[in-house]
Amino acid sequence: MKINSSIGPRKLIFFPGEKILNQFRIFNRYLIPYWSLEALVLLIVLITTILGLLGPALAGITIDRAFLKHDLYLFRMLLLLSLLLAVFTGALAIIRNYLTAYIGRMLTFDLRRDYTRHLFRLSFTDFHRRPTGEQLYRLDSDLSTAAGLASESIPRILVTTSHFIFLAGICLYLEWKLTLVAILITPLFYLHSRYFGRRQKDITRSFKEASQDSNTMIQDALANIKLIKAFGRDRWAVRTYLHHRLRIIRFGLHRVRVSITGNLSAGLLNSIVLLGFTYYLGARVIAGSLSLGELVALTIYLTQLFVAIKGMGGLYRDVMVKLVSWDRVRETLGLAVREEKPGAVSLTDLRGIISCRSLSFSYSPGRTTLNGINLQIYPGQFVGLVGPSGSGKTTLLMLLLRLIEPDRGEIIIDGHNLEEIRWSSLQPFLGIALQEAFLLNLSIAENLRFGRTEATEEEIREALEIADMTETVREMDNGADSMVGESGSRLSEGQQQRLNIARAVIGRPRILILDEATSAVGFDSEARILNRIRSRLPETTIISATHRIDTLKEADRILVLNEGDLVETGTYRELSKSNGFFHSLCRDQLK
Amino acid sequence: MNMKLFFNHMMRRRLLIWIITLLLIAGFAGAAGVILWSVRMVVAYRAEIEPQESEEQQGSWTALIPATDFQLIREGEPVTITLSDGTKSEGIIASVTTGTKDIKLEITGVEDQAESAEAVVTLRAKRLIAAFLR
């Protein structure tokens, strides 16, 4: 196991806002591929910021030099310059917006790519720690919002900060005393934003949790629509879902209230300060120490300066809200992923000799699911796994599939510890059919190729034949190109399971794992399938966990599990005669 | 969608965007530069005006105005002379002689004035760019 190192160790905080800056550092590696475009955005931001500052100066010049001196020619030229400025900055804004959108989307794509890779590399246990609805919400909503930190917030920080610096510079040049007062007032705006930012962050966290609960609930309900209809709980599903939505509305409205209060109070603070400044400047015009044009220009510059200060406050609040999503994304990125061990062996061929040595596993401390299992399976053997529910059959298969890791002991395949085999080299030799078919909303052929992408038409035909599906597929309108529907909804459960078996046997695997894979298939069909698997795939090692003990009459060996212990082993005939636990299982099934 | 093709396409587009932006910047800088450099503002100078004494230069006046940055005075352009009593006369700049500290203007077509006088000379003399550089 290796911990993903995208999140570095905690660092000491030296100045306010450094914590937020540290959060941004992680985006460096996502921003670097687009550095040339970011440089262009930066250039455009700088140019448009500087040109934007010409507006008030132009207004002042127009008043003092054109209006007061009755210079129509100059007035026309100034208008022409303004038009030119508007067209140019407009064109640059189009390019900047396009580039920002492009970088934003690509950056989100890159982050989503890494997040998805990480998510799929999580251990089975870690993956299932969160419901699918929550995983989806994090992958979709949280990730987009978190990526917005880099794609939207960083450009906004650049624009607002450069605007503020240039404006402060101009204002200091034109009227340094007043500007100094304005800059000294800035911490007041910072404290205001900090207070409202934190409040918004808390509410956003609750809002997101409510949204994710709602998603999880409705996703669960829709996925289990048969159950809901069978139990007549459709009204309950609607009511529960609406209850979740109302909770979201409540948090949403709370968020809006805080946002409105924050904006209003910031606006009021802004207006009071600006009114004071306007009074001072107006008095200077009346006294004759300032021209009318200078008053206009200064008032516009100071207003813009306060808009920039207010904008920085808004930006702070926005970043705080986005950090909620980023924290949630980081939670997943911080989970350990399963890595191949260094020096893992790549298999080029597999005989199929499987040994388990003192294999133990427990899902929770103190409750052992498998207890020191020792067994040996030889190539081409048909091995049955039987036992009551909860005896550990499926857990043993999950360990073989490396979905979970043993607490103690080891699994040896062809002389190599399973943990030391490169999974990508072992996987092509495995065929897996679980009780739930897990069919994708694709055609029959595409579902089969999911098991082996390079499967030929001949291999598909053979797999369908082994799984007793040839006739069923022939009767369909489009044959193997017929769509199976969502989760195979256009097929019966028996057909789904047979298709599942066909997918497992395609490409002649060396080890075939069946976990109640024929539970919904008719007895005749089941017998035909098992016979065909054994006759067509003589070298394949078959491990079949089942409750239908009769299907194991032809098995080379049956392993009987009870409460995590391997209690008996032998052929059907041997075990039936022994009058042991297997015998009692058979008897119970006959009752 | 072929991801490689998409990324290659976007790489070519990046170059195109850079070229378009640089052309746009160059175009604007040129046009704005022409306006800021060639458009001139009306400026009023306090100056001593003197009538020319030779016979050939009858009706001509000279005015000495201070030389400043971004100044451009062209011959043949109108000039307004406002005397201390408020009397205004229109004239034309006949010649401009630039010195290190002062500029000597020869103004023609001004109504006769017997003696030298203090006056405000108003003419289009300063490039627009100077207005942005206080």
XYZ file of C-alpha atoms in Angstrom:
725
model
C 0.000 0.000 0.000
C 1.185 3.483 -0.777
C -0.344 6.768 0.197
C -0.990 9.196 -2.624
C 1.464 11.995 -2.133
C -0.459 14.780 -3.867
C -1.134 16.289 -0.488
C 2.089 17.268 1.184
C 2.897 17.492 4.878
C 1.424 20.303 6.937
C 3.445 23.515 6.885
C 3.814 26.281 9.417
C 1.647 29.314 8.781
C 3.587 32.587 8.683
C 1.024 35.122 7.463
C -2.773 35.354 7.144
C -3.988 33.828 3.893
C -0.916 31.592 3.614
C -3.082 28.575 4.376
C -5.229 29.409 1.352
C -2.134 30.040 -0.769
C -0.817 26.598 0.192
C -4.066 25.101 -1.034
C -3.441 26.718 -4.413
C 0.066 25.239 -4.728
C -1.395 21.842 -5.495
C -2.813 23.313 -8.689
C 0.675 24.167 -9.993
C 1.079 20.866 -11.762
C -2.298 21.326 -13.416
C -1.502 24.876 -14.496
C 1.977 24.169 -15.925
C 0.767 22.427 -19.150
C -1.119 25.600 -20.068
C 1.610 28.093 -19.146
C 1.760 29.713 -22.610
C -1.962 30.406 -22.581
C -1.828 31.567 -18.972
C 0.973 33.944 -19.941
C -1.265 35.294 -22.689
C -4.145 35.676 -20.234
C -1.805 37.506 -17.876
C -0.651 39.798 -20.671
C -4.250 40.536 -21.643
C -5.199 41.143 -18.002
C -2.330 43.597 -17.623
C -3.158 45.441 -20.862
C -6.888 45.638 -20.188
C -6.303 46.708 -16.588
C -3.999 49.536 -17.671
C -6.322 50.563 -20.507
C -9.312 50.383 -18.186
C -7.588 52.978 -16.037
C -7.470 55.396 -18.972
C -11.265 55.837 -18.873
C -11.453 58.271 -15.919
C -8.393 60.157 -17.211
C -10.083 60.502 -20.615
C -13.220 61.850 -18.922
C -11.129 64.400 -17.018
C -9.253 65.464 -20.179
C -12.523 65.756 -22.114
C -13.952 68.115 -19.472
C -10.864 70.235 -18.882
C -9.346 70.289 -22.385
C -12.290 69.892 -24.757
C -15.469 71.115 -23.023
C -14.042 74.029 -21.038
C -11.853 75.135 -23.968
C -14.599 74.597 -26.568
C -12.291 72.364 -28.618
C -14.615 70.338 -30.864
C -11.723 68.802 -32.821
C -10.124 67.440 -29.640
C -13.520 66.211 -28.409
C -13.959 64.231 -31.653
C -10.467 62.768 -31.376
C -11.023 61.806 -27.737
C -14.268 60.081 -28.715
C -12.415 58.253 -31.483
C -9.786 57.152 -28.975
C -12.527 55.970 -26.589
C -14.149 53.987 -29.399
C -10.813 52.449 -30.308
C -10.246 51.557 -26.657
C -13.686 49.988 -26.337
C -13.230 47.876 -29.494
C -9.743 46.765 -28.502
C -10.524 45.921 -24.887
C -13.716 44.179 -26.062
C -11.712 42.030 -28.485
C -9.157 41.238 -25.789
C -11.965 40.372 -23.366
C -13.337 37.871 -25.909
C -9.916 36.223 -26.216
C -9.389 36.261 -22.443
C -12.814 34.764 -21.740
C -12.281 32.054 -24.338
C -8.829 31.219 -22.986
C -10.035 31.219 -19.379
C -12.900 28.918 -20.338
C -10.536 26.664 -22.297
C -7.934 26.474 -19.515
C -10.722 25.963 -16.961
C -12.300 23.103 -18.854
C -9.007 21.400 -19.635
C -7.804 21.833 -16.062
C -11.069 20.354 -14.772
C -10.587 17.499 -17.230
C -7.029 16.875 -15.970
C -8.101 17.006 -12.336
C -11.068 14.744 -13.058
C -8.760 12.336 -14.913
C -6.448 12.058 -11.883
C -9.367 11.887 -9.448
C -11.112 9.149 -11.454
C -7.887 7.153 -11.781
C -7.368 7.485 -8.032
C -10.969 6.520 -7.313
C -10.729 3.352 -9.411
C -7.420 2.431 -7.780
C -8.880 2.596 -4.281
C -9.241 -0.693 -2.468
C -12.661 -2.296 -2.720
C -13.247 -1.658 0.992
C -12.311 2.032 0.770
C -14.441 2.475 -2.318
C -17.483 1.085 -0.586
C -16.966 3.225 2.482
C -19.059 5.912 0.753
C -22.363 5.310 -1.047
C -22.376 5.590 -4.858
C -24.527 8.747 -4.717
C -21.891 10.471 -2.602
C -19.076 9.271 -4.865
C -20.976 10.675 -7.847
C -21.602 14.002 -6.114
C -17.909 14.331 -5.267
C -16.849 13.335 -8.780
C -19.277 15.697 -10.473
C -20.254 18.723 -8.407
C -17.385 18.941 -5.888
C -14.693 18.341 -8.458
C -16.039 21.002 -10.857
C -16.307 23.522 -8.023
C -12.836 22.651 -6.726
C -11.335 22.995 -10.218
C -12.999 26.421 -10.319
C -10.473 27.473 -7.664
C -7.765 27.280 -10.294
C -9.724 28.047 -13.434
C -11.903 30.903 -12.141
C -10.534 32.112 -8.818
C -6.876 32.417 -9.900
C -7.691 34.585 -12.985
C -10.076 36.620 -10.812
C -7.364 37.067 -8.171
C -4.982 38.227 -10.919
C -7.483 40.693 -12.391
C -8.633 42.082 -9.043
C -5.160 42.333 -7.524
C -3.556 43.958 -10.574
C -6.537 46.318 -10.832
C -6.171 47.216 -7.157
C -2.391 47.787 -7.411
C -2.640 49.997 -10.524
C -5.594 51.924 -9.133
C -3.865 52.449 -5.804
C -0.778 53.637 -7.703
C -2.754 56.146 -9.778
C -4.761 57.366 -6.796
C -1.569 57.776 -4.745
C -0.080 59.786 -7.621
C -3.151 61.976 -7.974
C -4.184 62.364 -4.320
C -1.891 60.507 -1.954
C -3.495 61.596 1.346
C -6.944 60.382 0.405
C -5.573 57.153 -1.073
C -3.618 56.443 2.085
C -6.846 56.781 4.075
C -8.535 54.388 1.607
C -5.731 51.837 1.980
C -5.830 52.136 5.773
C -9.554 51.333 5.682
C -8.912 48.126 3.661
C -8.427 45.847 6.740
C -11.982 46.711 7.734
C -13.179 45.173 4.468
C -10.902 42.166 5.054
C -12.389 41.531 8.506
C -15.874 41.861 7.045
C -15.094 39.324 4.304
C -13.446 36.952 6.760
C -16.500 36.915 8.986
C -18.974 36.355 6.163
C -16.594 33.996 4.314
C -16.411 31.657 7.304
C -20.147 31.712 7.782
C -20.680 30.901 4.098
C -18.128 28.083 4.295
C -20.001 26.422 7.186
C -23.359 26.728 5.446
C -21.930 25.483 2.141
C -20.615 22.384 3.894
C -24.090 21.609 5.259
C -25.631 22.424 1.858
C -23.286 20.020 0.088
C -23.884 17.240 2.612
C -27.637 17.675 2.152
C -27.249 17.584 -1.654
C -25.138 14.459 -1.523
C -27.616 12.723 0.820
C -30.391 13.572 -1.600
C -28.382 12.184 -4.541
C -27.550 9.009 -2.655
C -31.152 8.469 -1.656
C -32.658 8.953 -5.129
C -29.900 6.969 -6.812
C -30.523 4.083 -4.414
C -34.285 4.290 -4.937
C -34.051 4.352 -8.731
C -31.563 1.488 -8.787
C -33.948 -0.571 -6.639
C -37.189 0.423 -8.331
C -38.355 -3.224 -8.445
C -38.052 -3.486 -4.672
C -39.875 -0.195 -4.107
C -42.724 -1.205 -6.399
C -42.928 -4.718 -4.971
C -43.269 -3.358 -1.435
C -45.534 -0.493 -2.510
C -43.105 2.063 -1.072
C -43.239 4.506 -3.997
C -44.958 7.172 -1.877
C -42.298 6.735 0.782
C -39.569 7.168 -1.874
C -41.157 10.367 -3.212
C -41.744 11.748 0.292
C -38.208 10.976 1.452
C -36.717 12.487 -1.690
C -38.807 15.659 -1.333
C -37.826 15.852 2.324
C -34.178 15.841 1.229
C -34.884 18.521 -1.387
C -36.576 20.714 1.240
C -33.495 20.373 3.425
C -31.389 21.547 0.492
C -33.735 24.515 -0.035
C -33.441 25.411 3.658
C -29.632 25.447 3.524
C -29.734 27.164 0.130
C -31.910 29.975 1.475
C -29.680 30.305 4.531
C -26.712 30.664 2.186
C -28.548 33.316 0.160
C -29.418 35.216 3.369
C -25.786 35.286 4.475
C -24.682 36.285 0.979
C -27.231 39.129 0.764
C -26.331 40.398 4.248
C -22.639 40.257 3.392
C -23.070 42.102 0.092
C -25.393 44.715 1.563
C -23.171 45.517 4.523
C -20.092 45.661 2.279
C -21.963 47.991 -0.099
C -23.070 50.228 2.776
C -19.549 50.437 4.171
C -18.323 51.263 0.686
C -20.912 54.016 0.149
C -20.210 55.693 3.512
C -16.464 55.875 2.828
C -17.003 57.106 -0.745
C -19.441 59.794 0.386
C -16.818 61.095 2.812
C -14.251 61.222 0.028
C -16.666 62.952 -2.384
C -17.369 65.609 0.265
C -13.650 66.300 0.671
C -12.994 66.489 -3.089
C -16.115 68.632 -3.740
C -14.980 71.108 -1.098
C -11.610 71.343 -2.869
C -13.274 72.123 -6.231
C -15.332 74.858 -4.582
C -12.138 76.217 -3.016
C -10.524 76.202 -6.469
C -7.656 73.817 -5.682
C -9.037 71.074 -7.950
C -10.449 71.309 -11.485
C -13.805 69.851 -12.446
C -12.136 67.297 -14.720
C -9.785 66.231 -11.924
C -12.760 65.841 -9.559
C -14.529 63.585 -12.052
C -11.405 61.513 -12.744
C -10.504 61.171 -9.042
C -14.054 60.257 -8.034
C -14.159 57.533 -10.702
C -10.725 56.211 -9.715
C -11.605 56.126 -6.022
C -14.945 54.448 -6.749
C -13.092 51.846 -8.823
C -10.564 51.399 -6.014
C -13.364 50.610 -3.581
C -15.028 48.313 -6.105
C -11.682 46.480 -6.320
C -11.430 46.288 -2.506
C -15.022 45.034 -2.339
C -14.235 42.607 -5.184
C -11.316 41.216 -3.204
C -13.665 40.626 -0.289
C -16.145 38.850 -2.561
C -13.326 36.799 -3.970
C -12.241 35.761 -0.476
C -15.773 34.576 0.288
C -15.930 32.750 -3.047
C -12.617 30.996 -2.366
C -13.824 29.956 1.098
C -16.943 28.370 -0.428
C -14.923 26.573 -3.105
C -12.506 25.296 -0.474
C -15.364 23.237 0.979
C -15.517 21.255 -2.268
C -11.746 21.112 -2.498
C -11.536 19.661 1.037
C -14.008 16.974 0.012
C -12.017 16.168 -3.132
C -8.835 16.027 -1.062
C -10.462 13.561 1.333
C -10.725 11.050 -1.511
C -7.329 11.922 -2.983
C -5.834 11.386 0.465
C -7.081 7.790 0.684
C -4.534 5.053 0.170
C -4.569 3.393 -3.235
C -3.589 -0.141 -4.083
C -0.269 -0.093 -5.853
C 1.506 -3.024 -7.476
C 4.404 -4.111 -5.293
C 7.829 -3.094 -6.613
C 9.263 -5.964 -8.626
C 5.831 -7.563 -9.139
C 5.971 -10.574 -11.457
C 4.344 -10.419 -14.889
C 2.827 -13.734 -15.916
C 3.082 -14.817 -19.538
C 1.265 -18.098 -19.007
C -0.771 -19.639 -16.209
C -1.219 -23.266 -15.295
C -3.790 -22.579 -12.615
C -2.275 -24.121 -9.448
C -3.854 -22.302 -6.512
C -2.757 -22.689 -2.881
C -4.067 -20.961 0.188
C -1.882 -21.025 3.276
C -3.344 -20.150 6.680
C -5.640 -17.635 4.994
C -7.559 -15.449 7.450
C -9.733 -12.428 6.961
C -12.152 -10.361 9.023
C -14.332 -7.407 7.975
C -14.327 -6.019 11.495
C -12.057 -6.723 14.481
C -13.116 -9.706 16.557
C -15.359 -11.212 13.850
C -13.356 -13.632 11.737
C -14.887 -14.372 8.349
C -12.181 -16.790 7.222
C -10.045 -18.606 9.734
C -6.712 -20.143 8.659
C -7.841 -21.741 5.396
C -5.378 -24.171 3.793
C -6.121 -25.678 0.416
C -4.575 -26.686 -2.880
C -6.312 -26.631 -6.275
C -4.733 -28.204 -9.376
C -5.053 -27.171 -13.050
C -8.243 -28.311 -14.753
C -9.956 -29.196 -11.470
C -13.614 -28.410 -10.883
C -13.820 -27.301 -7.253
C -17.096 -26.592 -5.492
C -17.401 -24.250 -2.518
C -20.393 -24.898 -0.299
C -21.564 -23.768 3.065
C -24.389 -21.849 4.702
C -24.806 -18.111 4.159
C -22.009 -16.182 5.856
C -19.670 -19.177 5.908
C -17.035 -17.244 3.918
C -17.486 -18.583 0.349
C -17.746 -15.170 -1.328
C -14.997 -13.740 0.896
C -12.643 -16.496 -0.263
C -13.457 -15.677 -3.893
C -12.963 -11.941 -3.240
C -9.527 -12.713 -1.811
C -8.719 -14.737 -4.923
C -9.821 -11.769 -7.056
C -7.650 -9.476 -4.912
C -10.664 -7.268 -4.155
C -9.675 -7.487 -0.497
C -6.398 -8.316 1.210
C -5.953 -11.162 3.713
C -5.243 -10.288 7.345
C -2.941 -13.290 7.604
C -1.730 -16.028 5.312
C -1.242 -15.978 1.575
C -2.602 -17.119 -1.746
C -0.080 -18.704 -4.082
C -0.797 -18.967 -7.799
C 1.652 -20.996 -9.893
C 4.270 -20.567 -7.181
C 3.898 -16.775 -6.892
C 2.294 -14.930 -4.014
C -0.869 -13.314 -5.407
C 0.196 -9.936 -3.974
C 3.426 -10.136 -5.972
C 1.808 -10.830 -9.325
C 1.137 -7.877 -11.616
C -2.644 -7.838 -11.726
C -2.767 -6.735 -15.372
C -0.816 -9.877 -16.310
C -3.017 -12.208 -14.251
C -6.378 -10.723 -15.194
C -6.452 -12.071 -18.815
C -6.216 -15.628 -17.445
C -9.237 -15.156 -15.176
C -12.913 -15.559 -15.976
C -15.366 -14.215 -13.431
C -19.131 -14.617 -13.151
C -20.786 -13.315 -10.000
C -24.397 -13.798 -8.926
C -25.312 -10.272 -9.995
C -24.711 -10.066 -13.729
C -23.455 -6.416 -13.887
C -24.380 -5.915 -17.517
C -23.683 -2.603 -19.232
C -26.258 -0.780 -21.364
C -24.582 -2.025 -24.546
C -25.200 -4.767 -27.096
C -24.716 -8.446 -26.249
C -21.485 -8.565 -28.288
C -20.147 -5.416 -26.618
C -20.927 -6.823 -23.180
C -19.034 -9.975 -24.090
C -16.074 -7.983 -25.377
C -15.977 -6.193 -22.002
C -14.495 -9.473 -20.736
C -11.939 -9.568 -23.557
C -11.721 -6.575 -25.876
C -9.953 -8.454 -28.680
C -12.475 -11.327 -28.784
C -13.235 -12.554 -32.326
C -16.680 -13.374 -33.750
C -15.796 -17.046 -33.421
C -14.922 -16.645 -29.717
C -18.198 -14.781 -29.115
C -20.133 -17.533 -30.841
C -18.345 -20.202 -28.778
C -18.918 -18.313 -25.493
C -22.641 -17.964 -26.262
C -22.829 -21.643 -27.046
C -21.107 -22.661 -23.781
C -23.486 -20.389 -21.830
C -26.512 -21.915 -23.566
C -27.379 -18.538 -25.105
C -27.138 -19.325 -28.841
C -30.856 -19.909 -29.334
C -31.854 -16.892 -27.225
C -29.568 -14.562 -29.182
C -30.703 -16.005 -32.533
C -34.324 -15.203 -31.659
C -33.479 -11.541 -30.977
C -34.097 -8.947 -33.731
C -30.470 -7.898 -34.043
C -28.801 -11.071 -32.809
C -25.614 -10.365 -30.851
C -26.010 -6.672 -31.684
C -29.231 -6.413 -29.652
C -29.078 -3.994 -26.757
C -29.483 -5.475 -23.284
C -30.907 -2.309 -21.639
C -29.842 -0.707 -18.381
C -28.389 -3.420 -16.100
C -29.657 -5.968 -18.652
C -33.287 -4.962 -18.076
C -34.342 -6.307 -21.508
C -33.240 -9.801 -20.536
C -34.689 -12.199 -17.984
C -32.603 -12.872 -14.877
C -31.671 -16.311 -16.216
C -30.596 -14.789 -19.545
C -28.596 -12.142 -17.703
C -26.744 -14.821 -15.754
C -26.076 -16.877 -18.877
C -24.707 -13.814 -20.653
C -22.603 -13.203 -17.554
C -21.175 -16.734 -17.838
C -20.540 -16.253 -21.573
C -18.542 -13.105 -20.711
C -16.538 -15.087 -18.153
C -15.627 -17.964 -20.484
C -14.801 -15.894 -23.554
C -11.155 -16.280 -24.504
C -10.823 -19.584 -22.581
C -9.638 -18.431 -19.122
C -7.288 -20.634 -17.088
C -9.174 -19.974 -13.861
C -12.941 -19.587 -13.885
C -14.596 -18.217 -10.774
C -18.351 -18.697 -10.442
C -20.144 -17.201 -7.447
C -23.758 -18.348 -7.472
C -23.500 -17.596 -11.173
C -26.289 -19.979 -12.158
C -28.713 -19.341 -9.286
C -31.411 -18.003 -11.651
C -30.747 -20.469 -14.463
C -32.984 -23.516 -14.928
C -31.597 -26.897 -13.770
C -31.393 -28.319 -17.321
C -29.659 -25.268 -18.649
C -27.304 -25.186 -15.682
C -26.264 -28.810 -16.250
C -25.691 -28.120 -19.959
C -23.562 -25.067 -19.137
C -21.357 -26.898 -16.638
C -20.925 -29.859 -18.998
C -19.941 -27.579 -21.851
C -17.492 -25.646 -19.716
C -15.794 -28.888 -18.653
C -15.734 -30.405 -22.130
C -14.759 -27.257 -24.061
C -12.350 -25.863 -21.472
C -10.607 -28.972 -20.110
C -7.559 -27.056 -18.880
C -9.581 -24.460 -16.998
C -9.613 -24.592 -13.211
C -13.191 -23.967 -12.081
C -14.053 -22.691 -8.621
C -17.779 -22.523 -8.103
C -19.445 -21.239 -4.936
C -23.045 -22.356 -4.836
C -26.001 -23.234 -2.662
C -27.224 -25.726 -5.264
C -25.253 -28.696 -4.041
C -26.650 -30.990 -6.755
C -24.717 -29.085 -9.394
C -21.465 -30.229 -7.796
C -22.000 -33.967 -8.335
C -19.403 -33.910 -11.093
C -16.964 -31.696 -9.136
C -13.462 -33.091 -8.584
C -13.513 -31.748 -5.057
C -15.936 -29.941 -2.790
C -14.719 -27.608 -0.054
C -17.189 -27.236 2.778
C -17.014 -24.018 4.772
C -18.727 -23.255 8.041
C -18.295 -20.048 10.031
C -15.010 -19.288 8.289
C -13.482 -22.734 8.779
C -12.813 -25.330 6.119
C -14.645 -28.193 7.797
C -14.714 -30.895 5.122
C -13.260 -31.647 1.729
C -13.853 -34.476 -0.753
C -15.949 -35.543 -3.735
C -19.731 -35.431 -3.661
C -19.904 -39.149 -3.151
C -17.310 -39.196 -0.363
C -18.886 -36.306 1.503
C -22.413 -37.678 1.157
C -21.332 -40.911 2.758
C -19.398 -39.276 5.599
C -22.492 -38.176 7.513
C -20.770 -34.897 8.387
C -21.621 -31.222 7.902
C -21.990 -31.604 4.110
C -24.452 -34.390 4.642
C -26.549 -32.167 6.912
C -26.432 -29.400 4.290
C -27.754 -31.815 1.642
C -30.440 -33.007 4.020
C -31.524 -29.456 4.806
C -31.772 -28.696 1.104
C -34.020 -31.725 0.496
C -36.476 -30.670 3.227
C -13.548 11.279 -29.956
C -9.896 10.809 -30.722
C -8.134 12.484 -27.784
C -4.804 12.855 -29.590
C -6.441 14.619 -32.551
C -8.324 16.890 -30.172
C -5.172 17.880 -28.283
C -3.223 18.455 -31.532
C -6.033 20.637 -32.802
C -5.994 22.646 -29.594
C -2.205 23.064 -29.788
C -2.540 24.597 -33.279
C -5.321 26.820 -32.007
C -3.089 28.057 -29.168
C -0.589 29.370 -31.716
C -3.346 31.011 -33.735
C -4.717 32.759 -30.643
C -1.264 34.087 -29.760
C -0.831 35.461 -33.312
C -4.286 37.075 -33.354
C -3.691 38.692 -29.956
C -0.283 40.053 -30.880
C -1.636 41.438 -34.183
C -4.506 43.029 -32.302
C -2.153 44.599 -29.761
C 0.128 45.889 -32.520
C -2.849 47.319 -34.464
C -4.256 49.096 -31.439
C -0.886 50.362 -30.263
C -0.282 51.822 -33.751
C -3.690 53.493 -34.035
C -3.677 54.820 -30.461
C -0.080 55.959 -30.868
C -0.946 57.940 -33.984
C -3.820 59.675 -32.187
C -1.858 60.387 -28.999
C 1.164 61.687 -30.939
C -0.440 63.643 -33.751
C -3.567 65.110 -32.130
C -2.644 68.323 -30.368
C -4.413 70.295 -27.670
C -5.011 74.013 -27.461
C -2.621 75.678 -25.010
C -2.558 79.253 -23.761
C 0.868 80.874 -23.164
C 1.630 84.156 -21.491
C 3.976 85.995 -23.870
C 5.384 89.399 -24.826
C 4.270 90.320 -28.331
C 6.206 92.762 -30.433
C 5.430 94.320 -33.807
C 7.999 93.732 -36.572
C 9.745 96.920 -37.529
C 10.945 96.334 -41.085
C 8.709 97.471 -43.961
C 8.452 94.034 -45.532
C 7.210 92.619 -42.274
C 4.489 95.178 -41.604
C 1.495 93.588 -39.802
C 3.701 90.770 -38.478
C 4.311 90.095 -34.795
C 6.711 88.008 -32.805
C 5.879 86.149 -29.625
C 8.273 84.284 -27.352
C 6.699 81.303 -25.620
C 8.388 78.758 -23.279
C 9.543 75.452 -24.809
C 8.060 72.421 -23.031
C 7.861 68.650 -23.574
C 5.565 67.166 -26.218
C 5.240 70.514 -27.961
C 4.502 70.652 -31.671
C 3.663 73.952 -33.358
C 2.951 74.022 -37.078
C 3.245 76.964 -39.434
C 0.056 78.179 -41.068
C -2.174 77.371 -38.116
C -4.422 79.965 -36.431
C -3.445 81.689 -33.214
C -5.470 83.906 -30.865
C -3.852 86.822 -29.084
C -5.672 88.168 -26.015
C -4.365 91.447 -24.728
C -4.457 92.455 -21.096
C -7.490 94.700 -21.779
C -9.390 91.709 -23.127
C -9.043 92.590 -26.824
C -8.761 89.476 -28.970
C -7.006 89.281 -32.338
C -6.712 86.361 -34.740
C -3.529 85.630 -36.623
C -1.653 82.917 -38.484
C 1.675 81.393 -37.480
C 4.081 82.383 -40.227
C 7.232 80.780 -38.815
C 8.457 78.890 -35.769
C 12.017 79.143 -34.437
C 12.791 76.650 -31.690
C 15.409 77.604 -29.105
C 16.640 75.691 -26.066
C 14.383 77.461 -23.616
C 11.957 79.425 -25.777
C 10.137 79.219 -29.074
C 9.900 82.291 -31.227
C 6.685 82.588 -33.223
C 6.164 84.949 -36.151
C 2.473 85.759 -36.367
C 0.920 87.497 -39.366
C -2.476 89.032 -40.064
C -2.951 90.547 -36.625
C -4.624 93.943 -36.300
C -2.119 96.763 -35.959
C -0.731 97.333 -32.499
C 1.555 100.314 -32.004
C 3.691 98.984 -29.158
C 4.915 95.840 -27.507
C 2.433 94.351 -25.070
C 1.810 91.517 -22.594
C -0.662 89.049 -24.075
C -1.988 85.494 -23.832
C -1.229 83.545 -26.997
C -3.570 80.605 -27.551
C -2.666 78.007 -30.159
C -2.770 74.255 -30.831
C 0.616 73.343 -29.477
C 0.708 70.218 -27.288
C 0.471 66.557 -28.208
C -2.486 64.689 -26.628
C -0.145 62.206 -24.883
C 1.028 65.019 -22.594
C -2.437 65.196 -21.039
C -1.986 61.653 -19.685
C 1.466 62.462 -18.281
C 0.726 65.303 -15.952
